[in-house]
Amino acid sequence: GIYISSVGKAFQIINNEYKDIELYNEDKSHPSLLGSILASLVISSVIFNIDINNYFNESLSKEINDIFIEVVKIEIIIKVT
């Protein structure tokens, strides 16, 4: 099978459930630093098959880091057979 890493779905979940986490720059078109980190976590978790339970980014608070991990674990990694 193939795997799809849905960055858009991750952004949608964060935007709907964690409104205080800003994933976009002021132009509302390009990702902020947090948005870029989330996108890279989604993509790298699929490409490198990493165990995201052990992921920690020092530029994130523990709370945001944990939220990003949960979003990726629950919704993002989709296997297409």
Coordinates of C-alpha atoms in Angstrom, one line a residue:
G1 CA 0.0 0.0 0.0
I2 CA 0.9 3.7 0.0
Y3 CA 0.7 6.2 2.7
I4 CA -0.7 9.7 2.6
S5 CA 0.4 12.3 5.1
S6 CA -2.4 14.8 5.3
V7 CA -1.0 18.1 6.4
G8 CA -4.2 19.9 5.6
K9 CA -6.2 17.5 7.9
A10 CA -3.7 18.3 10.7
F11 CA -4.2 22.0 10.2
Q12 CA -7.9 21.6 10.1
I13 CA -7.9 19.7 13.5
I14 CA -5.7 22.3 15.2
N15 CA -7.7 25.2 13.8
N16 CA -11.0 23.6 15.0
E17 CA -10.0 22.3 18.4
Y18 CA -7.1 24.6 19.5
K19 CA -8.0 28.1 18.3
D20 CA -5.2 29.7 20.3
I21 CA -2.5 27.9 18.2
E22 CA -1.7 30.1 15.3
L23 CA -0.6 28.0 12.3
Y24 CA -0.6 30.8 9.7
N25 CA 1.4 34.0 9.3
E26 CA -0.4 37.4 9.2
D27 CA -1.3 36.9 5.5
K28 CA -3.4 33.8 6.5
S29 CA -1.9 32.1 3.5
H30 CA 1.6 31.0 4.5
P31 CA 2.4 28.8 7.6
S32 CA 3.8 30.4 10.8
L33 CA 6.7 28.7 12.5
L34 CA 4.2 26.5 14.4
G35 CA 2.5 25.6 11.1
S36 CA 5.8 24.7 9.5
I37 CA 6.8 22.5 12.5
L38 CA 3.4 20.7 12.4
A39 CA 3.7 20.2 8.6
S40 CA 7.2 18.8 9.0
L41 CA 6.1 16.4 11.7
V42 CA 3.3 15.1 9.7
I43 CA 5.4 14.5 6.6
S44 CA 8.5 13.2 8.4
S45 CA 6.4 10.7 10.5
V46 CA 5.3 9.0 7.2
I47 CA 8.5 9.3 5.2
F48 CA 10.9 8.2 8.0
N49 CA 8.3 6.0 9.9
I50 CA 9.4 7.6 13.1
D51 CA 7.9 6.9 16.6
I52 CA 6.3 10.2 17.2
N53 CA 5.7 9.3 20.9
N54 CA 9.3 10.2 21.5
Y55 CA 9.2 13.4 19.5
F56 CA 10.2 16.6 21.2
N57 CA 10.9 20.0 19.6
E58 CA 12.7 22.4 21.9
S59 CA 11.2 25.4 20.2
L60 CA 7.7 24.3 21.3
S61 CA 6.1 24.3 24.7
K62 CA 5.4 20.9 26.1
E63 CA 1.7 21.5 25.8
I64 CA 1.9 22.3 22.0
N65 CA 4.4 19.5 21.4
D66 CA 1.9 17.0 23.0
I67 CA -1.0 18.4 21.0
F68 CA 0.9 18.0 17.8
I69 CA 1.8 14.4 18.6
E70 CA -1.8 13.5 19.4
V71 CA -3.1 15.1 16.2
V72 CA -0.5 13.1 14.1
K73 CA -1.2 9.9 15.9
I74 CA -5.0 10.0 15.7
E75 CA -5.8 11.4 12.3
I76 CA -2.9 12.0 9.9
I77 CA -1.3 8.7 8.9
I78 CA -3.6 7.2 6.4
K79 CA -2.8 3.9 4.6
V80 CA -4.2 3.5 1.2
T81 CA -4.4 -0.2 0.0

